[in-house]
XYZ file of C-alpha atoms in Angstrom:
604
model
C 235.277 16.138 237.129
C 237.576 18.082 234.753
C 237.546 14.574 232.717
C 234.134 15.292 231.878
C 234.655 18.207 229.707
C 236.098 16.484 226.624
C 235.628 12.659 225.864
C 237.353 11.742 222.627
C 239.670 9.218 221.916
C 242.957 10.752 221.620
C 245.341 7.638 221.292
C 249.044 9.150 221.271
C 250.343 11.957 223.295
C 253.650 13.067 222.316
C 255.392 15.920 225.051
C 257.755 17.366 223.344
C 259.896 20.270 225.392
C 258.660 22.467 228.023
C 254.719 22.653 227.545
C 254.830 21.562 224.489
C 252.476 18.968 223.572
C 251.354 17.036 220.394
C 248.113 15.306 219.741
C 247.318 12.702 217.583
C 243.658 10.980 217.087
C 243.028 7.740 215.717
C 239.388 7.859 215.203
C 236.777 10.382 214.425
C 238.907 13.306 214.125
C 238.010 14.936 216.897
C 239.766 17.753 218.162
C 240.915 19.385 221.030
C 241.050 23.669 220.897
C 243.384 25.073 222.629
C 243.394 28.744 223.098
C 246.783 30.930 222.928
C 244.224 33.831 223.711
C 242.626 33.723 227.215
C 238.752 34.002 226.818
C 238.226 33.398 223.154
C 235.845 30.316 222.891
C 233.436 28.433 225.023
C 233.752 24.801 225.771
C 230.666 23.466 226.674
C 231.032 20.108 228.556
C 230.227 17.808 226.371
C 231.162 14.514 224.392
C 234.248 16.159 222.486
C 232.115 19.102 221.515
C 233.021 22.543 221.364
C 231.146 25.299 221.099
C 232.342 28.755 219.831
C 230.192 31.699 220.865
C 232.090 35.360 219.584
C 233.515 37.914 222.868
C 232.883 35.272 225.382
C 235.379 33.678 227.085
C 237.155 30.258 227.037
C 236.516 27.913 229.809
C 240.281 26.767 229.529
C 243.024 28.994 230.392
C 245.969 28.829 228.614
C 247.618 27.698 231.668
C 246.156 24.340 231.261
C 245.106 21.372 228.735
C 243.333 18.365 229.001
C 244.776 15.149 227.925
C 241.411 12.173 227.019
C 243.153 8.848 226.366
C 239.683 6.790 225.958
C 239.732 5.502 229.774
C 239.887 8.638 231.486
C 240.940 11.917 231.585
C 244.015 13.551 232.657
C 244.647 17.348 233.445
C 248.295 18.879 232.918
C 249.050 22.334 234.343
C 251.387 23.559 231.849
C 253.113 26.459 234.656
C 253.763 22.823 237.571
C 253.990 19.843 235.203
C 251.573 18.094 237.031
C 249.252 15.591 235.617
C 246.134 14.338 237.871
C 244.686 11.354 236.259
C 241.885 8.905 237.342
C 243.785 6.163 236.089
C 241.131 4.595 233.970
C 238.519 5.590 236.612
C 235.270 7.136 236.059
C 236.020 11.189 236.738
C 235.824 11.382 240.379
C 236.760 8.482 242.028
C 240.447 9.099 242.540
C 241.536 7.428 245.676
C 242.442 9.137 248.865
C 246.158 9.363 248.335
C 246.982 8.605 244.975
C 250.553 8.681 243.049
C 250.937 9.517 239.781
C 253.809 9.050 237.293
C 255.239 11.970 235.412
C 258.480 12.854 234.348
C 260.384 9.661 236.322
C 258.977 10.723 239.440
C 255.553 9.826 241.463
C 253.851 13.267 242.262
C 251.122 12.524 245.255
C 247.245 14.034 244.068
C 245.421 15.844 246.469
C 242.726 13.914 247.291
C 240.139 17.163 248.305
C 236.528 17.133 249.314
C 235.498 14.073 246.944
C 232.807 16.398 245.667
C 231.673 14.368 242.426
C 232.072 10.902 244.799
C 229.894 12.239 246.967
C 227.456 13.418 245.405
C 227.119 10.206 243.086
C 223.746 8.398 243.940
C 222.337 11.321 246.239
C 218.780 12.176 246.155
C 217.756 16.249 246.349
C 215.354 18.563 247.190
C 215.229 21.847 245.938
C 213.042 24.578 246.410
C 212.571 27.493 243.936
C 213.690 25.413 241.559
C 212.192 27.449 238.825
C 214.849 30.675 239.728
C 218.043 31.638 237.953
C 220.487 30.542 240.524
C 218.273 26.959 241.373
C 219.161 26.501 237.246
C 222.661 26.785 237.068
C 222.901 24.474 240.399
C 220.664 21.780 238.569
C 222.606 22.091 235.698
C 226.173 21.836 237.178
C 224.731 19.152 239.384
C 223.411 17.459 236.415
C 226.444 17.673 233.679
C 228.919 16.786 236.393
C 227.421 14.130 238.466
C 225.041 11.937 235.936
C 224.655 9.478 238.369
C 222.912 11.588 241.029
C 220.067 10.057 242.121
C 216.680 11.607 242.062
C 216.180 15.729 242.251
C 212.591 16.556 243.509
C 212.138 20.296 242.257
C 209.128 21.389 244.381
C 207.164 23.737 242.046
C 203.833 25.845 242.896
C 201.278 25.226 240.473
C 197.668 24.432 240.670
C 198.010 20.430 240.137
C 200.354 17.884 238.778
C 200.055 18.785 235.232
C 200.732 21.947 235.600
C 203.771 21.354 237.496
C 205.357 19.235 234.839
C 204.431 21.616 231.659
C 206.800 23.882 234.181
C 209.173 21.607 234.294
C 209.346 21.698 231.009
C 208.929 25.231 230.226
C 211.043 26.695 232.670
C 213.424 24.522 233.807
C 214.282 21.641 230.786
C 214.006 23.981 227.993
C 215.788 26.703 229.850
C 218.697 27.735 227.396
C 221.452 27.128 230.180
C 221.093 23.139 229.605
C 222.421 23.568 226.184
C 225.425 22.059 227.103
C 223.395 18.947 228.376
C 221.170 18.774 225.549
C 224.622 18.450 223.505
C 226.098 15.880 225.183
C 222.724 13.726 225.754
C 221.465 14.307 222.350
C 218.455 12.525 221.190
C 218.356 11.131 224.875
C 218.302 14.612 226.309
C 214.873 14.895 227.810
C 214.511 11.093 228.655
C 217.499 12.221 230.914
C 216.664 15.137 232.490
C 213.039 13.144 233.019
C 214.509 10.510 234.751
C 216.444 12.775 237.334
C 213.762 15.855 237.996
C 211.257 14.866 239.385
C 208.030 17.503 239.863
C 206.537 17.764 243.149
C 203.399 20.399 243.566
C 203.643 22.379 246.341
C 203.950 25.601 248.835
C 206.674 26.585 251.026
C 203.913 28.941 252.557
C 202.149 25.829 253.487
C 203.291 24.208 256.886
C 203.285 20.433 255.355
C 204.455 21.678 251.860
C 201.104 20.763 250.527
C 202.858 17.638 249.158
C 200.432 14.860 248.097
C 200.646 12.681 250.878
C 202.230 9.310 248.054
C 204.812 11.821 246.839
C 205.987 13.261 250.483
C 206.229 9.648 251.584
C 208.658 9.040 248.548
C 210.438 12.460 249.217
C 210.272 11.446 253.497
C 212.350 7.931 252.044
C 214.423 8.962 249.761
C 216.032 12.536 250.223
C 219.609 13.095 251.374
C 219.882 16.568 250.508
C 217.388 19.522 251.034
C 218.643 22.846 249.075
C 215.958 25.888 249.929
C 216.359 28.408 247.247
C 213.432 29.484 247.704
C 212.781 33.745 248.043
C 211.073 36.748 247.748
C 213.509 39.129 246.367
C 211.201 42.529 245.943
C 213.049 44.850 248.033
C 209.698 46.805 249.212
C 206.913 43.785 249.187
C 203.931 43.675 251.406
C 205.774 42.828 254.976
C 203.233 38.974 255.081
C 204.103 38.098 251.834
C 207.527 38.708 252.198
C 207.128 37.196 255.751
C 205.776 34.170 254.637
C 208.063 32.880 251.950
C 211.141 34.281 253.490
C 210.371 34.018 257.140
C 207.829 31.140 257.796
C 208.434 29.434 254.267
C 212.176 28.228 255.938
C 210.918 27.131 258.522
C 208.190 24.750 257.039
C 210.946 23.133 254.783
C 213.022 22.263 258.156
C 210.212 20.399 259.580
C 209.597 18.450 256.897
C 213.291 18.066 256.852
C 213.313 16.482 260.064
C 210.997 14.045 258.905
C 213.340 12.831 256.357
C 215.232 9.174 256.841
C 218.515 9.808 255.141
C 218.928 13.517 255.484
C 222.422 14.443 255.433
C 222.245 17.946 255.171
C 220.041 21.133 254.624
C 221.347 23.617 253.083
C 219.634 27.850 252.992
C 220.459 29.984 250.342
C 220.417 33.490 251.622
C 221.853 36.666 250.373
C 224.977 38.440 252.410
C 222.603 41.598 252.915
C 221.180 40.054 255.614
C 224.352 41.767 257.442
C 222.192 44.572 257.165
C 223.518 48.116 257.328
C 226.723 47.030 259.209
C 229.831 48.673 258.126
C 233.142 47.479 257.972
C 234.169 44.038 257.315
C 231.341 41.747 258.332
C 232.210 38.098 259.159
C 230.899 35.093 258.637
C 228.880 34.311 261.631
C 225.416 32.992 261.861
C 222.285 34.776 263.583
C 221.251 34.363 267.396
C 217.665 34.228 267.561
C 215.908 38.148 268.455
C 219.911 39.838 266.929
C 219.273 42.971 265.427
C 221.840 45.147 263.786
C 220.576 48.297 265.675
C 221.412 46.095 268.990
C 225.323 45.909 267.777
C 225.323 49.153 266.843
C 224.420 50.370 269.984
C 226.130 48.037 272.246
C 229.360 48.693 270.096
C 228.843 52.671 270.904
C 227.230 52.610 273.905
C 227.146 48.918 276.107
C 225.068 50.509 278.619
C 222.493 51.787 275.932
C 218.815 50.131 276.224
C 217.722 48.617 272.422
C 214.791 47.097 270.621
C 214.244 43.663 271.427
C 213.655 41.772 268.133
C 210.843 39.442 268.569
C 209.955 36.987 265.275
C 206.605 35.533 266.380
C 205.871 39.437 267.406
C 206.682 40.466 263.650
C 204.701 37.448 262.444
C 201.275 38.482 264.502
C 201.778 42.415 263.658
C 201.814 41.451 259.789
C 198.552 39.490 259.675
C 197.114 42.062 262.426
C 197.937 44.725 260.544
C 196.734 42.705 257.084
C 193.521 42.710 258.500
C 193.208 46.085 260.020
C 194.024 47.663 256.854
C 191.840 45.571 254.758
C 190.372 47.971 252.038
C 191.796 50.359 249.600
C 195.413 50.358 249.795
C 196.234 47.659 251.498
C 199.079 46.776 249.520
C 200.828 49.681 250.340
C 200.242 50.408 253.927
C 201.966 46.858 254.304
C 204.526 47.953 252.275
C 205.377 50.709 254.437
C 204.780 48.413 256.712
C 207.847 46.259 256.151
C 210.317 49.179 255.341
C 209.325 50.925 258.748
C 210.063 47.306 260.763
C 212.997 46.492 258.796
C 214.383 49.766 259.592
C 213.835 49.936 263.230
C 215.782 47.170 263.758
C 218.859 47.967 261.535
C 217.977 46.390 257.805
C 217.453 47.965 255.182
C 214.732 46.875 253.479
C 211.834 43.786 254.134
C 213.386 41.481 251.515
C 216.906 41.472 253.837
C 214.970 41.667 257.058
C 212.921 38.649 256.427
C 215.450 36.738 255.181
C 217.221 37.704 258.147
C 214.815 36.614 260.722
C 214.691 32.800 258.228
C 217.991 32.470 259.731
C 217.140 33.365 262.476
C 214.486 30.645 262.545
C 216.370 28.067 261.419
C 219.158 28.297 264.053
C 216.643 27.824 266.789
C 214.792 25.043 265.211
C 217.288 23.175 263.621
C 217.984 20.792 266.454
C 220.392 17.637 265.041
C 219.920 18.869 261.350
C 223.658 19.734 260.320
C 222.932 22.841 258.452
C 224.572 25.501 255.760
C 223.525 28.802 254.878
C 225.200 30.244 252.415
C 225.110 34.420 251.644
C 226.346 35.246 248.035
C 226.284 38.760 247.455
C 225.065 40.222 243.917
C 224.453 37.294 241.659
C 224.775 38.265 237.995
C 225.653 36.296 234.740
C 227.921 32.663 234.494
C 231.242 33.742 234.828
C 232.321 30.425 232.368
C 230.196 27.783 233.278
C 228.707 26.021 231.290
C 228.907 28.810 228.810
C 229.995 32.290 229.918
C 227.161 35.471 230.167
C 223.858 33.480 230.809
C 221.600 35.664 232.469
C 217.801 35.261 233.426
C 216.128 38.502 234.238
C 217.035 41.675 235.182
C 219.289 41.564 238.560
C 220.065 44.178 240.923
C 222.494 46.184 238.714
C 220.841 45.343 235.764
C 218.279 48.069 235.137
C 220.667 50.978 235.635
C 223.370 49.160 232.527
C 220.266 48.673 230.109
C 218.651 52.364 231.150
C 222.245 54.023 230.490
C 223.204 52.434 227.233
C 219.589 53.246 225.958
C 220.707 56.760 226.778
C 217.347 56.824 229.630
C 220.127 57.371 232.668
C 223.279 58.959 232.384
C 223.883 58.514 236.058
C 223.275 57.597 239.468
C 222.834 58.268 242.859
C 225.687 56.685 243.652
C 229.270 56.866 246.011
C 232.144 56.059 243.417
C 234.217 54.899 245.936
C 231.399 52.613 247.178
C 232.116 48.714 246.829
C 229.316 47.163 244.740
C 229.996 43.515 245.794
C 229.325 41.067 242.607
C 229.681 37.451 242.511
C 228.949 34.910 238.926
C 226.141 32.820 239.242
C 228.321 29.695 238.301
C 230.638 30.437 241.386
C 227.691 30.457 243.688
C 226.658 26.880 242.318
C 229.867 25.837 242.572
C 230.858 26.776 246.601
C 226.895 25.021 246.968
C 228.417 21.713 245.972
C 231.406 21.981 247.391
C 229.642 22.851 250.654
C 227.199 20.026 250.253
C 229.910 17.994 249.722
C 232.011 18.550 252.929
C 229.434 18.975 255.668
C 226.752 16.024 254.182
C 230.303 13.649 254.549
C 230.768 14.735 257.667
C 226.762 14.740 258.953
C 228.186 16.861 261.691
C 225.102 18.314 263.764
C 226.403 21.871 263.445
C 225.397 25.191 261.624
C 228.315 26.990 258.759
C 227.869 30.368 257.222
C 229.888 30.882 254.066
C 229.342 34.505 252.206
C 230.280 34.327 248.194
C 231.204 37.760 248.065
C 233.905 39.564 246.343
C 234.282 43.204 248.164
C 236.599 41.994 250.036
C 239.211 39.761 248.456
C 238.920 41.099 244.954
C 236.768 44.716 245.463
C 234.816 46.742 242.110
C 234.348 49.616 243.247
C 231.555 52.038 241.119
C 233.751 54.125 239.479
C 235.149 51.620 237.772
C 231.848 50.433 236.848
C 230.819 53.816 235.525
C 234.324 53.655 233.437
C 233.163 50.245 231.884
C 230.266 50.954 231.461
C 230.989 53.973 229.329
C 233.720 52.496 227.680
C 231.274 49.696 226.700
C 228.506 51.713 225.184
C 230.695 53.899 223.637
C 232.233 50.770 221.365
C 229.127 49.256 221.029
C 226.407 51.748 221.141
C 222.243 50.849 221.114
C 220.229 52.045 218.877
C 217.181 54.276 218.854
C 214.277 53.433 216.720
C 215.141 54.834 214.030
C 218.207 52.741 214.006
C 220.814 55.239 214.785
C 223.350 55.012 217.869
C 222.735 56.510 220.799
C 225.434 58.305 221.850
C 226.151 57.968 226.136
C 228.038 60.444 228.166
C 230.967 59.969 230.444
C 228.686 57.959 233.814
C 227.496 60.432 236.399
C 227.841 60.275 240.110
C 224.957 62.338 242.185
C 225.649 62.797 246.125
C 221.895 64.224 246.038
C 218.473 62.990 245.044
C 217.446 66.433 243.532
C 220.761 66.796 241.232
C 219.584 63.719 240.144
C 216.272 64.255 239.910
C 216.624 67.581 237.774
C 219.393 65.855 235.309
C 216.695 63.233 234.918
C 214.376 65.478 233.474
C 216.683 67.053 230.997
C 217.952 63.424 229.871
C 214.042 62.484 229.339
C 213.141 65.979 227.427
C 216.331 65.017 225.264
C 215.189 61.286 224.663
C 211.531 62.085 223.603
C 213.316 64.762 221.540
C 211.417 67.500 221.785
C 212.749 70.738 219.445
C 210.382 73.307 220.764
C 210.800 73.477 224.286
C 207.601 73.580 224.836
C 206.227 69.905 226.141
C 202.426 69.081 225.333
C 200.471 67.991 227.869
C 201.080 63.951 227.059
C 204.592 64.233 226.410
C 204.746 65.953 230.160
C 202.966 63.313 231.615
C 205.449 61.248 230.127
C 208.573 62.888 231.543
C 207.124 62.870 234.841
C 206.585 59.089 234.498
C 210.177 58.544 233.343
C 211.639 60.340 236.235
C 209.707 58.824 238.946
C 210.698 56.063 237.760
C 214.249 56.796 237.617
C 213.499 58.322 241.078
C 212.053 55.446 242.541
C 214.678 53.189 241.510
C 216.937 55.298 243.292
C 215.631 55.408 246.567
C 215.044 51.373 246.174
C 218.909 51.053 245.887
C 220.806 53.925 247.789
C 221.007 51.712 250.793
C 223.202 49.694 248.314
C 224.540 52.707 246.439
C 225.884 54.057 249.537
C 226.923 51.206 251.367
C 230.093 50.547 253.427
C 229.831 47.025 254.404
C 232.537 44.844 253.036
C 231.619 40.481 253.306
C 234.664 38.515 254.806
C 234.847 35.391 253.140
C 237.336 33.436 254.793
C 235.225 30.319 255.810
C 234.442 30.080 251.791
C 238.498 30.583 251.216
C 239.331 27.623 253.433
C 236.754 25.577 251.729
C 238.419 26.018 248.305
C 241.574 25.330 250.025
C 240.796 21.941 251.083
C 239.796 21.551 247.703
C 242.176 19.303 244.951
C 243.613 21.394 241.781
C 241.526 19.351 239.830
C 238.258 19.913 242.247
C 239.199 23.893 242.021
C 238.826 23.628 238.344
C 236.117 21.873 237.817
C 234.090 23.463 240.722
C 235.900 27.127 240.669
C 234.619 29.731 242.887
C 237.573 31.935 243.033
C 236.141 35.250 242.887
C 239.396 36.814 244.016
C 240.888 35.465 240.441
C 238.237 37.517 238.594
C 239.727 40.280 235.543
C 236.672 42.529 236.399
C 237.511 44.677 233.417
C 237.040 41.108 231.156
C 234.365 39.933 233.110
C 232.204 42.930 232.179
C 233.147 43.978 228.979
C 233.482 40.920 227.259
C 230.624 38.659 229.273
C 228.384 39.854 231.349
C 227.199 42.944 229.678
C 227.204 40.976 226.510
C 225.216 38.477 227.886
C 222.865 41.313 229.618
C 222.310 42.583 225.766
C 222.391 39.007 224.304
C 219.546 36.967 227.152
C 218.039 40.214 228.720
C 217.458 42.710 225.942
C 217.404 39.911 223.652
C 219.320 41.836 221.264
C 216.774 44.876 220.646
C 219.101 47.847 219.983
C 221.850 45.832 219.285
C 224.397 47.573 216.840
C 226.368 43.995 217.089
């Protein structure tokens, strides 16, 4: 676990005083950073390498140190004096209850989950392999466990070679397996070869549309299924979104029940699928035909009659209705489509409601399959792991940072006092293993919700982001093509569309730059383009803007509980312990400028 992060040969440790230690190496000269500054350098998890990467932040605190003596590794927390050591044991397998000796006394180790034991030697499957979060899992699963057994990614592509040059496009040269390509070196891609495994295929498909040589294999040899697998366009046609977030689960659980060895299956959802409940919303999974309008109602009013929500119904009305409106503009009739349905039973938008209703499916299918679904909330950048600030894509805050430091938004539609509910994408990798881990042990026949959420134990609240953001831009300004900083304004909060909508306009005459006050015809046409953008991404998020739902996370708080200190660091999902103020500032809108933007504007 932790042991895995250096391995050099340090020969003599010397403790001299209270946390003081000294370090001598007798070979190679390899050397051990330790940071008197929280968050100054990366460690990647490699053999004895270090990695320094400026304003990101440390994956040691200066709370603790790692001590490599050639066998195995031992962790000291400087603040308890204790020292958890495998003993000369690969990192991993400590024993159940084992004593160690420190300071003339034996201290008993918490034995925890057994995550890395666990998972040694277990076969996956994941689906949507090719996303952002499905990365950092592979990778943490990868660097931490190297003697997992096979992962079969199941990738949609047109045959078998195309499949693989995804592989290696998208997943294997991804820049988050740095770390891996440090420690394996020349070896690198034989590695990752002989673990990922590329297996064509459609979730939309009821058998997969596996070959029928490779699902045999998979059939044999899987003990874990991970569905990752999503739709995540707010507004998209209600059959598409239907059929990969809907449907697409429940094609993955019958092949699941197919599989020999299956220990567990475990659903990656979102903790929107809560809907537009308000208050603290607990962890508790979906009856078949819930709706949130039902709870509402019932809470207010038992006596009250309520829609009746009925999946296969939904499922029929989105290919009727495909049909019926075949012809010129389709696309957007079933658009509205999926906003109308989602919102007459409570959701607030198709991409929630679908995923909703996979649930949904799931628990009413799922039979003897023990079972996980697990709701993060907003997934943005690696919080430290295995470098901090990685970021694929634009996520759901995303757009508004980039359009305000290119001086394109200087607000939002927004409540200030709102709760926008963020979690790393590292900590959501992390409470997957360590859920994996405890329920495949167990092979209990049961179904566990765990939300990876934040507004509740640790709450941002977007004021505070407005302040950072500000305060970020301000330091570190963009520029404008003709390389000069563009100067933001103090972040604006609009309680109305058409404040906002009438500040947008100014802020896009006063971008293009136009002296006369007179706009030509193009440069009006641009404007108007600009602010229905603007506009558009607005109405797309005020559900979220505006939103008083806050996740409970308790079930994912007793999980890390069970957990051993040295477990908690290696697999840390503590999103209570988060420094938002660092966390922004110095990593994830960095790493928004740095993997996103890709530097253009950059005045760093």
């Amino acid at each position: 676990m932790m042991g895995a992060l250096f391995q050099s040969s340090f020969t003599t440790i010397a403790v001299k005083g209270q946390g003081s230690l000294e370090f001598s190496n007798s070979s190679n000269m390899n050397q051990l950073w330790l940071s008197k500054k929280k968050r100054s350098l990366v460690y990647c998890q490699s053999s004895g390498n270090v990695t320094r990467a400026n304003k990101f932040s440390t994956v040691l605190s200066e709370r603790s140190v790692l001590i490599n003596s050639g066998h195995g590794a031992a962790m000291m927390d400087t603040s308890s004096s204790l020292v958890l050591s495998p003993n000369g044991k690969p990192s991993g397998e400590l024993a159940v209850k084992e004593l160690v000796s420190y300071g003339g006394s034996l201290v008993q180790v918490q034995a925890g989950i057994g995550i890395v034991k666990f998972l040694g030697g277990k076969a996956f499957f994941v689906t949507g392999a090719t996303g952002f979060l499905a990365k950092v899992f592979i990778e943490k699963l990868l660097r931490t466990v190297p003697d997992v057994g096979k992962i079969y990614v199941l990738i949609k592509a047109k045959n078998k070679d195309a499949a693989f040059k995804r592989l290696i496009s998208e997943i294997i040269n991804a820049e988050i397996f740095k770390c891996l390509q440090q420690i394996h070196g020349k070896s690198f891609e034989a590695f990752m070869l002989s673990k990922l495994v590329p297996v064509t295929g459609n979730i939309c498909e009821s058998d997969l549309g596996l070959d029928e040589d490779l699902a045999y294999r998979v059939v044999e040899d899987v003990d874990i299924i991970v569905n990752s697998a999503a739709n995540t366009n707010f507004h998209e046609r209600y059959d598409v979104a239907l059929d990969i977030n809907t449907r697409g689960p429940g094609h993955i659980l019958r092949f699941a029940k197919k599989c020999k060895k299956l220990k567990l299956f475990l659903q990656v959802s979102t903790a929107y699928v809560n809907g537009q409940q308000q208050g603290r919303i607990m962890e508790k999974p979906f009856r078949t035909g819930d709706s949130i309008v039902n709870e509402n109602i019932v809470s207010r009013n038992p006596a009250s009659s309520h829609p009746v929500l009925d999946i296969e119904e939904e499922i029929r009305l989105a290919l009727s209705s495909a049909e019926a409106f075949e012809g010129h503009g389709v696309a957007q009739k079933m658009k509205e489509l999926g906003l109308e349905r989602a919102r007459k039973y409570g959701w607030q938008d198709t991409y929630v409601f679908t995923k909703a209703m996979g649930e949904m499916l799931l628990g009413g299918m799922r039979g003897e399959v023990p079972l996980v679904i697990l709701r993060p909330s907003v997934i943005e950048s690696t919080y430290r792991d295995p470098f901090p600030g990685w970021i694929e894509g634009n996520r759901m805050m995303d757009p508004i940072v980039t359009y305000y430091g290119k001086g394109l938004l200087s607000g939002f539609p927004v409540d200030p006092n709102a709760v926008i509910d963020v979690v790393p994408v590292d900590m959501v990798a992390n409470a997957m293993l360590a859920a994996i881990a405890k329920h495949g042990a167990v092979g209990k026949p049961e179904i566990k919700v765990y939300q990876v959420a934040s507004s509740v134990v640790n709450p941002l609240l977007f004021k505070e982001l407005g302040d950072l953001l500000y305060e970020h831009f301000a330091r570190l300004p963009c520029m404008d093509s003709e390389g000069k900083p563009i100067q933001v304004e103090k972040f604006k909060f609009f309680s109305s569309m058409e404040d906002f909508s009438s500040k947008i306009w100014m802020d896009t005459i006063r971008q293009i730059g136009s002296s006369r006050g007179i706009l030509s015809s193009k440069l009006e046409k641009m404007c108007k383009m600009s602010m229905e953008h603007a506009k558009s991404l607005a109405s797309v998020y005020k559900p979220y803007s505006f939103y008083r739902g806050r996740f409970d996370n308790s079930s994912t708080q007793s999980l890390m509980e069970i957990m051993s200190e040295e477990e908690r660091r290696a697999f840390h999902f503590d999103v209570g312990s988060i420094d938002w103020q660092d966390y922004l500032l110095n990593v994830h809108f960095m790493g928004l400028r740095r993997h996103v933007m890709k530097g253009r504007g950059l005045s760093i």
